[in-house]
Short mmCIF file of C-alpha atoms in Angstrom, two decimals:
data_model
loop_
_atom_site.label_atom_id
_atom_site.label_comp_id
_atom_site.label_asym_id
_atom_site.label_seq_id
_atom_site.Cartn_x
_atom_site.Cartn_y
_atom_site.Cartn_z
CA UNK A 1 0.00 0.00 0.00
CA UNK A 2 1.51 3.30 -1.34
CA UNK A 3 1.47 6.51 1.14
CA UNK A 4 -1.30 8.12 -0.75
CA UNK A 5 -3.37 4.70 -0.60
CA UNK A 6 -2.65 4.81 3.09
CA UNK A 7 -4.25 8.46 3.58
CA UNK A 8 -6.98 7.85 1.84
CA UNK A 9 -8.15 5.09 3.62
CA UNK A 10 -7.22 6.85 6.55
CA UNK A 11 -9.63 9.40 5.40
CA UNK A 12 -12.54 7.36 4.60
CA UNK A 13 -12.10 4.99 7.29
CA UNK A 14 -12.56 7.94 9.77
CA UNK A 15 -15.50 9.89 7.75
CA UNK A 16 -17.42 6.73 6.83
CA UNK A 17 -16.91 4.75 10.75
CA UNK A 18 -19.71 7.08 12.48
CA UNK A 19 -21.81 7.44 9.63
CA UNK A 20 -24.34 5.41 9.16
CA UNK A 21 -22.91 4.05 5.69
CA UNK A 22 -20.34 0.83 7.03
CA UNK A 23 -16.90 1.81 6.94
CA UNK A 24 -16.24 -1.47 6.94
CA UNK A 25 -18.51 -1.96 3.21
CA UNK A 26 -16.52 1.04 2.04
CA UNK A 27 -13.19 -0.36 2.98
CA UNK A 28 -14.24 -3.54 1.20
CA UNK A 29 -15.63 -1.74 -2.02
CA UNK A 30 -13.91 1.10 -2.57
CA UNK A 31 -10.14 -0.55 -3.37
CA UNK A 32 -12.07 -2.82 -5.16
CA UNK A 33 -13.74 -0.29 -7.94
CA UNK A 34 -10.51 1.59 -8.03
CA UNK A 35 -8.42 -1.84 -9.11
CA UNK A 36 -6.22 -1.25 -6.10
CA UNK A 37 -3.55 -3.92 -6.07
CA UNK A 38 -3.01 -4.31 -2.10
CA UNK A 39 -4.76 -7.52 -0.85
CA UNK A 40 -7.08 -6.87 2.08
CA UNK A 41 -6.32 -10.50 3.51
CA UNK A 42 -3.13 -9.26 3.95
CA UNK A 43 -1.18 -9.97 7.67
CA UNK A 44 -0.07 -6.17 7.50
CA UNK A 45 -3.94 -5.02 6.69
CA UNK A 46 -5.19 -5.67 9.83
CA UNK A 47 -2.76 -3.86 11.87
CA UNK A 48 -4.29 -0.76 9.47
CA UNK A 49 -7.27 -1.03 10.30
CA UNK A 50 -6.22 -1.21 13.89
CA UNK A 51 -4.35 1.85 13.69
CA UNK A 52 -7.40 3.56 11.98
CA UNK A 53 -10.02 2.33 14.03
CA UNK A 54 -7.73 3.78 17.67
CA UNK A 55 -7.43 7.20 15.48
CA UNK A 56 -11.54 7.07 15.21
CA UNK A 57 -11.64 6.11 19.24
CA UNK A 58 -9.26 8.30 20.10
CA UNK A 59 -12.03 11.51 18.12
CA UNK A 60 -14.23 10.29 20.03
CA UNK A 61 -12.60 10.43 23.06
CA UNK A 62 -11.54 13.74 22.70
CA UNK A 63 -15.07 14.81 21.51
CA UNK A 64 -16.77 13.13 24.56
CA UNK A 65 -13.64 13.68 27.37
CA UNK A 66 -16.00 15.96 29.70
CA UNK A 67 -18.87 13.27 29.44
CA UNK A 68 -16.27 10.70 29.50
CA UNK A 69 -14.58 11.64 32.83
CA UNK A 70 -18.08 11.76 33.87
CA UNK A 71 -19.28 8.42 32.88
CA UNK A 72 -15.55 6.97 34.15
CA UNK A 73 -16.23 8.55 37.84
CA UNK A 74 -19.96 7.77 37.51
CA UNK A 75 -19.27 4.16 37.21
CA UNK A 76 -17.41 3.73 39.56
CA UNK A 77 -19.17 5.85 42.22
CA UNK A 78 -22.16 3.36 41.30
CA UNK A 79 -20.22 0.42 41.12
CA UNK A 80 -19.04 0.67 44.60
CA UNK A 81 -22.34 1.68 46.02
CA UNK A 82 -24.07 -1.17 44.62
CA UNK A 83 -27.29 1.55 43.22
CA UNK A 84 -27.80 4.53 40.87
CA UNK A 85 -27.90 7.92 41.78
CA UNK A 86 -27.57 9.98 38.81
CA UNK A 87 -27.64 10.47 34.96
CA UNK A 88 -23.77 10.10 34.88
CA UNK A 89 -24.45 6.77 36.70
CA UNK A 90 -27.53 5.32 34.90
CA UNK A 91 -25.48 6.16 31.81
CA UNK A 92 -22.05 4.26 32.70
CA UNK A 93 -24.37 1.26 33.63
CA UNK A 94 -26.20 1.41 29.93
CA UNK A 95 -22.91 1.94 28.35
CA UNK A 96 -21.88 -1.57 30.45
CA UNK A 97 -24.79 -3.06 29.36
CA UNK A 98 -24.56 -2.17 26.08
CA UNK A 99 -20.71 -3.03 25.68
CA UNK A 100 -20.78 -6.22 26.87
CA UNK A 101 -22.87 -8.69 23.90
CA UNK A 102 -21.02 -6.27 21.59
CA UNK A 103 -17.98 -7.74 23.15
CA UNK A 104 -18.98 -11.43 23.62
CA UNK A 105 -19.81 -11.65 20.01
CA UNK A 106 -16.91 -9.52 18.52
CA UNK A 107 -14.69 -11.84 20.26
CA UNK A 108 -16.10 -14.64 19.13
CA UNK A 109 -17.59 -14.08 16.54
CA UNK A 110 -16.02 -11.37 14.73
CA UNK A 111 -13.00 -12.60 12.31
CA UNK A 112 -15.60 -15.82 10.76
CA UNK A 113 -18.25 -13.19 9.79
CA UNK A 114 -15.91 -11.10 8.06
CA UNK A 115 -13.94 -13.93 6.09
CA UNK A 116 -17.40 -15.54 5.51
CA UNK A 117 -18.63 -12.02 3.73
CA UNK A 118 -15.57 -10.62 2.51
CA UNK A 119 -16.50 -9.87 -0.96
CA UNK A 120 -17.27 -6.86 -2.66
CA UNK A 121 -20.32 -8.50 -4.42
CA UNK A 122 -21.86 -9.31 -0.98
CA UNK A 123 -20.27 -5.98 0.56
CA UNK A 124 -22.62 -4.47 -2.05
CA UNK A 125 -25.40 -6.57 -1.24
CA UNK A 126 -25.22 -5.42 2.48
CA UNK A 127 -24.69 -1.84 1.71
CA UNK A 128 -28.13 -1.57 0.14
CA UNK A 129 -29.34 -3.99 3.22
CA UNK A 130 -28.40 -1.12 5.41
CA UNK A 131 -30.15 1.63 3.65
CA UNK A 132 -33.54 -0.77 3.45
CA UNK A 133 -32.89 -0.72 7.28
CA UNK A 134 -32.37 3.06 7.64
CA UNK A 135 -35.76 3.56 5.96
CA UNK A 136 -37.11 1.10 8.24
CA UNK A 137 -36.04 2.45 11.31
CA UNK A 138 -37.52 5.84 9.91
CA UNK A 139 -40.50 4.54 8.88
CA UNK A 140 -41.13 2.78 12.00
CA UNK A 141 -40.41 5.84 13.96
CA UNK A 142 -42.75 8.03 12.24
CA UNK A 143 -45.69 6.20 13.23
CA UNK A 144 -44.93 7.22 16.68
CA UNK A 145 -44.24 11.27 16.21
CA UNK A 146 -46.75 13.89 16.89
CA UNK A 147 -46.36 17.28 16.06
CA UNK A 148 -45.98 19.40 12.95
CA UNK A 149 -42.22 20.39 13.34
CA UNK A 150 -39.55 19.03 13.93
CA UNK A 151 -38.75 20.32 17.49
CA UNK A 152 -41.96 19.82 18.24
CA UNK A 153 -41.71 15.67 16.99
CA UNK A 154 -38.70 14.86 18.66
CA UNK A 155 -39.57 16.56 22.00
CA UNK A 156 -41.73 13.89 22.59
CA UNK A 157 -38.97 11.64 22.46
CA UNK A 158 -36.26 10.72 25.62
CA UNK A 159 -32.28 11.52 26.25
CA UNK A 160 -29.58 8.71 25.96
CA UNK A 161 -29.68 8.56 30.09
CA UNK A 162 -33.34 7.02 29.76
CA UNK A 163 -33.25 4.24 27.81
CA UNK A 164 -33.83 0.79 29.39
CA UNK A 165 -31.35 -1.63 29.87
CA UNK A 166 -32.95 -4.01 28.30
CA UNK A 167 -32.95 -1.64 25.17
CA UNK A 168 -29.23 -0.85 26.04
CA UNK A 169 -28.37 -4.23 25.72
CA UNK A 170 -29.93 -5.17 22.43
CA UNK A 171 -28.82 -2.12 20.74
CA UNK A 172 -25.29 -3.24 21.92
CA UNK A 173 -25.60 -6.27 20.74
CA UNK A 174 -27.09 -4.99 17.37
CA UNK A 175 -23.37 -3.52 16.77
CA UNK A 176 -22.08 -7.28 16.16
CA UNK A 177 -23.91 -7.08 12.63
CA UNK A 178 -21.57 -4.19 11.52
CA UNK A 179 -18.93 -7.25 11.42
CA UNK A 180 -20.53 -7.97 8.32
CA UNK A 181 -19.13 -5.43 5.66
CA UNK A 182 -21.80 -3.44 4.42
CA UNK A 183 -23.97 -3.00 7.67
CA UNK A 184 -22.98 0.14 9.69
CA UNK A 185 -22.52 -0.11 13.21
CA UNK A 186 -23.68 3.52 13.71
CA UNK A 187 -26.44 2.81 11.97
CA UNK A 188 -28.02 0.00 13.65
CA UNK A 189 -27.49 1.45 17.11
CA UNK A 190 -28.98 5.23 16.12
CA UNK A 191 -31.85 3.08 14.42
CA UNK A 192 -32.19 0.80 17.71
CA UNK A 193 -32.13 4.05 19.57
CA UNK A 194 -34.75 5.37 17.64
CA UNK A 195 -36.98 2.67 18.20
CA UNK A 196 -36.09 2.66 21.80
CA UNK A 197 -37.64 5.88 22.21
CA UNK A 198 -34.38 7.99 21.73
CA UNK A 199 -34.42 11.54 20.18
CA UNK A 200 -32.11 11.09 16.80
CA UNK A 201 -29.41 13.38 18.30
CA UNK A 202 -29.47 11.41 21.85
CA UNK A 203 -29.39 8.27 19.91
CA UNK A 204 -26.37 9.54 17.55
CA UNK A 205 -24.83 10.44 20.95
CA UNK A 206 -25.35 6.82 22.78
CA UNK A 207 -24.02 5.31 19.08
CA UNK A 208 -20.83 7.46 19.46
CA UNK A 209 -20.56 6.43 23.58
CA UNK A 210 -21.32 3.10 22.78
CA UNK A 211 -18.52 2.30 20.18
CA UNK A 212 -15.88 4.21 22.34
CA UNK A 213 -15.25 1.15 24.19
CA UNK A 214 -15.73 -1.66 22.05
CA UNK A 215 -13.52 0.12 18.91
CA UNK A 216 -10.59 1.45 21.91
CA UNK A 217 -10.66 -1.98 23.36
CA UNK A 218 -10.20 -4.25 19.90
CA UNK A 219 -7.60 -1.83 18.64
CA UNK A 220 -5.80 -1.62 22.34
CA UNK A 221 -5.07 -5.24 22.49
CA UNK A 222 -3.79 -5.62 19.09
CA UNK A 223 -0.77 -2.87 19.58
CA UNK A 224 1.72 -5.27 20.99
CA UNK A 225 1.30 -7.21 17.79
CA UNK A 226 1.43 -4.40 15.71
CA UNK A 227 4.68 -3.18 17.24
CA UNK A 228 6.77 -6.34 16.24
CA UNK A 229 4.78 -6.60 12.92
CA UNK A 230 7.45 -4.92 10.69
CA UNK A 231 4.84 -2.72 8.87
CA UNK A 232 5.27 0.53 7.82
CA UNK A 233 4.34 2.19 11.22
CA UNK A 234 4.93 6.25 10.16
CA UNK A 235 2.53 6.00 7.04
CA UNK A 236 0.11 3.62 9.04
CA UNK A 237 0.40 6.26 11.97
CA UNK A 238 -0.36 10.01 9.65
CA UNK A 239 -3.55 7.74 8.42
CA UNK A 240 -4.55 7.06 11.72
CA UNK A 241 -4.41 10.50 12.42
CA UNK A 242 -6.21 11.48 9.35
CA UNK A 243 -8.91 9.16 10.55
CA UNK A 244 -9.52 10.64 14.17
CA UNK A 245 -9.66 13.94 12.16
CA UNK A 246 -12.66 13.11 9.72
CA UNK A 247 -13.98 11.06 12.60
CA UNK A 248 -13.93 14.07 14.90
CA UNK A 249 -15.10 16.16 12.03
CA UNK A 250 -17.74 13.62 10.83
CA UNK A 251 -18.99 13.40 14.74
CA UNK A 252 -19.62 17.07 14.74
CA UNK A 253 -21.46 17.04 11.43
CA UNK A 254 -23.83 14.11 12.80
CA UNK A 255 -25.14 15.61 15.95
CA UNK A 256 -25.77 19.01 14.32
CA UNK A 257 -27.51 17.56 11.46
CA UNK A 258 -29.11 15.12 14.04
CA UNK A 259 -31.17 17.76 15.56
CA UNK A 260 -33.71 18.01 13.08
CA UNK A 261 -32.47 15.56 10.45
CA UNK A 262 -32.96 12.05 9.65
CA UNK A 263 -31.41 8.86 8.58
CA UNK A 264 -33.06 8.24 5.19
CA UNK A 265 -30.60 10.43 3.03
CA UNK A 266 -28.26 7.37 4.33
CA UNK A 267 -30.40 5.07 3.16
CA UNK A 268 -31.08 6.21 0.24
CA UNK A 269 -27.06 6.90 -0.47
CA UNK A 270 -26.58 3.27 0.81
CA UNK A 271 -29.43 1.40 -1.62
CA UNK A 272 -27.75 3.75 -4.55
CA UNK A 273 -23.58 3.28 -3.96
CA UNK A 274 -24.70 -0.88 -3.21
CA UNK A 275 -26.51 -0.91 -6.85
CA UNK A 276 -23.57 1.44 -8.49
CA UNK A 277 -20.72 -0.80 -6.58
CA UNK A 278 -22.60 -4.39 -8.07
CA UNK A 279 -22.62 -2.63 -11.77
CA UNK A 280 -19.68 -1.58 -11.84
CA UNK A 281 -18.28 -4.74 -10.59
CA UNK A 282 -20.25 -6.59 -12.94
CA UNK A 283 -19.21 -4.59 -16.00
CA UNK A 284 -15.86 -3.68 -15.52
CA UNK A 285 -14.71 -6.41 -13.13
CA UNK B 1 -32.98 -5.60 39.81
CA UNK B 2 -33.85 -8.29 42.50
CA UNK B 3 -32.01 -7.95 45.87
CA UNK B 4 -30.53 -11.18 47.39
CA UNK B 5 -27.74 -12.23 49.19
CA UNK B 6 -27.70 -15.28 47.06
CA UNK B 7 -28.71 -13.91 44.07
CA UNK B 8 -25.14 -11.85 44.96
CA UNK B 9 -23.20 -14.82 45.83
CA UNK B 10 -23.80 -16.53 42.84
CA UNK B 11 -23.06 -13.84 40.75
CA UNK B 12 -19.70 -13.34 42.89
CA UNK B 13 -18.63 -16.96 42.26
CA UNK B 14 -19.16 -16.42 38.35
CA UNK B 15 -16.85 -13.02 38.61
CA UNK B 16 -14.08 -15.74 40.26
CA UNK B 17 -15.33 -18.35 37.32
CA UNK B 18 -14.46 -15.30 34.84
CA UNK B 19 -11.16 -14.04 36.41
CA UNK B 20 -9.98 -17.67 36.17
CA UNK B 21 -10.85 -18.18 32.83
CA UNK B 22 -9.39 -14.78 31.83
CA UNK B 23 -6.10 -15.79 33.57
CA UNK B 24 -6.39 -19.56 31.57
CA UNK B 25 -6.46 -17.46 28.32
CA UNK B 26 -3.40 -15.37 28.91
CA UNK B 27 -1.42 -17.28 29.72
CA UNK B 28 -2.20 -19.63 26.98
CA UNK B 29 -3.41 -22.61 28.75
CA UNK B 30 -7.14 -22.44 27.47
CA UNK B 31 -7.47 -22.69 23.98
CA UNK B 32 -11.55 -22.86 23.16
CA UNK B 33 -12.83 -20.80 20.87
CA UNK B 34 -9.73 -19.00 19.51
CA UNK B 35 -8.30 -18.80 15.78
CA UNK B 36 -5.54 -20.16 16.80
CA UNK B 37 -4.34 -23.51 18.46
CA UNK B 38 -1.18 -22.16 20.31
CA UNK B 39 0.02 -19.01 22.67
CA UNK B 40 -1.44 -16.68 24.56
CA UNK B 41 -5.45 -15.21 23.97
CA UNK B 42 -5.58 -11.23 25.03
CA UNK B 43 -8.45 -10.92 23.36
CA UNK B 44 -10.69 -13.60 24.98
CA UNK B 45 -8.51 -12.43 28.43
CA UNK B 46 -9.84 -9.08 28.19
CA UNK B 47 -13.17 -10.04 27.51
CA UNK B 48 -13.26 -12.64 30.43
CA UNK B 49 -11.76 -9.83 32.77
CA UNK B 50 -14.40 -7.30 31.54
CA UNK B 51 -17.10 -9.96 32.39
CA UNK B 52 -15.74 -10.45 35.70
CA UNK B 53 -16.13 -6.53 36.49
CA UNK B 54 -19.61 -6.60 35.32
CA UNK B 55 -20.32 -9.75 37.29
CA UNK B 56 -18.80 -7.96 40.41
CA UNK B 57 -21.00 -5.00 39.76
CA UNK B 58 -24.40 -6.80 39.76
CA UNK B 59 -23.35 -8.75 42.75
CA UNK B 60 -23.11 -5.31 44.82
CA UNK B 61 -26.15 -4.16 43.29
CA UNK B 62 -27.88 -7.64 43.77
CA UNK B 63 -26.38 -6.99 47.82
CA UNK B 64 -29.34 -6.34 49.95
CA UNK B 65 -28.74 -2.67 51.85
CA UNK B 66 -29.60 -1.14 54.66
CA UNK B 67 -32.19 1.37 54.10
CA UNK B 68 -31.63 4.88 53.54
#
């Protein structure tokens, strides 16, 4: 992988990972339609994608860090009292929640689905999955607005801190179907959130807090590896950076534009780039 | 949640089940459910260690308390 290669998947890594358009589809596709030579089964491609994915946690982090040293404090104020006293609490508990089927499955789970789906073809197939499911999580939330504007509709609707555990924990688990290329994992969580009642911008927010962990911890434990790997750590390292920027940058986009926007221009984009991405891979393979 | 002492107990025994397990995969001795056959398992350590915590947590909150 050249330098330039390098920074460009840097840069869509980090402005595709929170929106809800699978970064892990357009990392599939993308080198694919442009002919690019490198081989994504390649021992030195997953350190990369480490490397990108701690640059994305690390945006968040930064974004987050007063909520963060909140949540950090919050749990374990909770945690030692044995009950919940506050938002910062209740949240730190959902984010637990939430974190851990994420976890179980990724760990399990996580390096079958993606060899069993790695294609472009079914990367495609899965992109316009994901926008069928954007509309549906719109469409499902609709039926439950009132009110004529937009304020007015999502008033009705709760902050991150309230949603149920219960809800927490599916949505969490929900994240394990990003490990198949093509479904976002910011998408099904904001969708989940949505039907759990969330506002979009609260549920954008509890997507972002919920992949903190789960992103932080899979890249974390891979560094030692990645150290004694041999690969090209300065390039991999400006890409990473390049990724928390357009993650960071990409983060402040979403919860503007999730204040009185919704996810169906994603799902539209999805259905269209999965049914470009299978013609052009079927006509100029 | 439901307030027990032995609802807490057992869920303090799993957190020992967990840190056992977590210890097993780092240092290589367990080898279920990995992609590979030999060496050590951070991954699956983590995880185990993270499930611990959590199992730790709900057994305080399972404690019974004095009231307020």
């Amino acid at each position: 992988m050249s330098l330039a290669q390098a920074l460009f998947m840097g840069l869509l890594q980090g402005a595709s990972e929170l929106f809800p358009v699978s970064s892990l589809g357009h990392a599939v596709l993308v080198p694919s339609l442009l002919h690019w030579s490198f081989k994504q089964s390649d021992p030195s491609f997953v350190p990369f994608l480490v490397l990108l994915h701690l640059g994305t946690a690390s945006a968040l982090l930064v974004l987050y860090r007063q909520q963060w040293v909140a949540l950090v404090r919050g749990f374990f104020t909770a945690a030692i009292a044995g009950r919940i006293r506050n938002d910062s609490e209740r949240l730190a508990m959902l984010l637990l929640v939430g974190t851990i089927p994420a976890a179980i499955l990724g760990v399990f789970l996580e390096s079958r689905i993606k060899s069993l789906f790695a294609s472009p073809y079914v990367a495609a197939g899965f992109l316009m999955v994901n926008g069928l499911l954007m509309l549906g999580f719109e469409f499902l939330r609709r039926r439950t607005e009132r009110g004529a504007s937009r304020t007015e509709q999502e008033a009705h609707f709760a902050s991150a801190e309230r949603i149920s555990f219960r809800a927490a924990a599916i949505v969490g688990a929900c994240q394990a179907l990003a490990f198949i290329p093509g479904i976002s994992r910011s998408g099904v969580t904001i969708g989940g959130g949505l039907i759990a009642g969330l506002r979009h911008q609260e549920a954008a927010r509890f997507s972002f807090l919920l992949a903190t962990p789960v992103i932080l911890g899979a890249g974390l434990v891979e560094v030692p590896g990645l150290l004694t790997s041999g690969v090209p750590i300065g390039e991999y390292v400006a890409a990473a950076v390049l990724s928390g920027i357009a993650a960071y940058a990409s983060a402040r986009f979403l919860l503007r534009y999730f204040r009185s926007g919704r996810l169906d221009p994603y799902g539209w984009y999805c259905i269209a780039a999965g049914l470009i991405s299978l013609a052009l891979l079927h006509f100029n393979p | 949640m439901t307030r027990s002492r032995s609802v807490a107990v057992a869920l303090g025994v799993v957190g020992v089940v967990f840190i056992i397990v977590a210890a097993l995969y780092a240092l290589g001795v367990l080898q279920i459910a990995t992609s590979s056959t030999s060496g050590p398992h951070y991954k699956h350590a983590v995880l185990f260690a993270v499930l611990a915590v959590a199992s730790f947590v709900a057994a305080n909150f399972a404690r019974p308390k004095a009231a307020l």
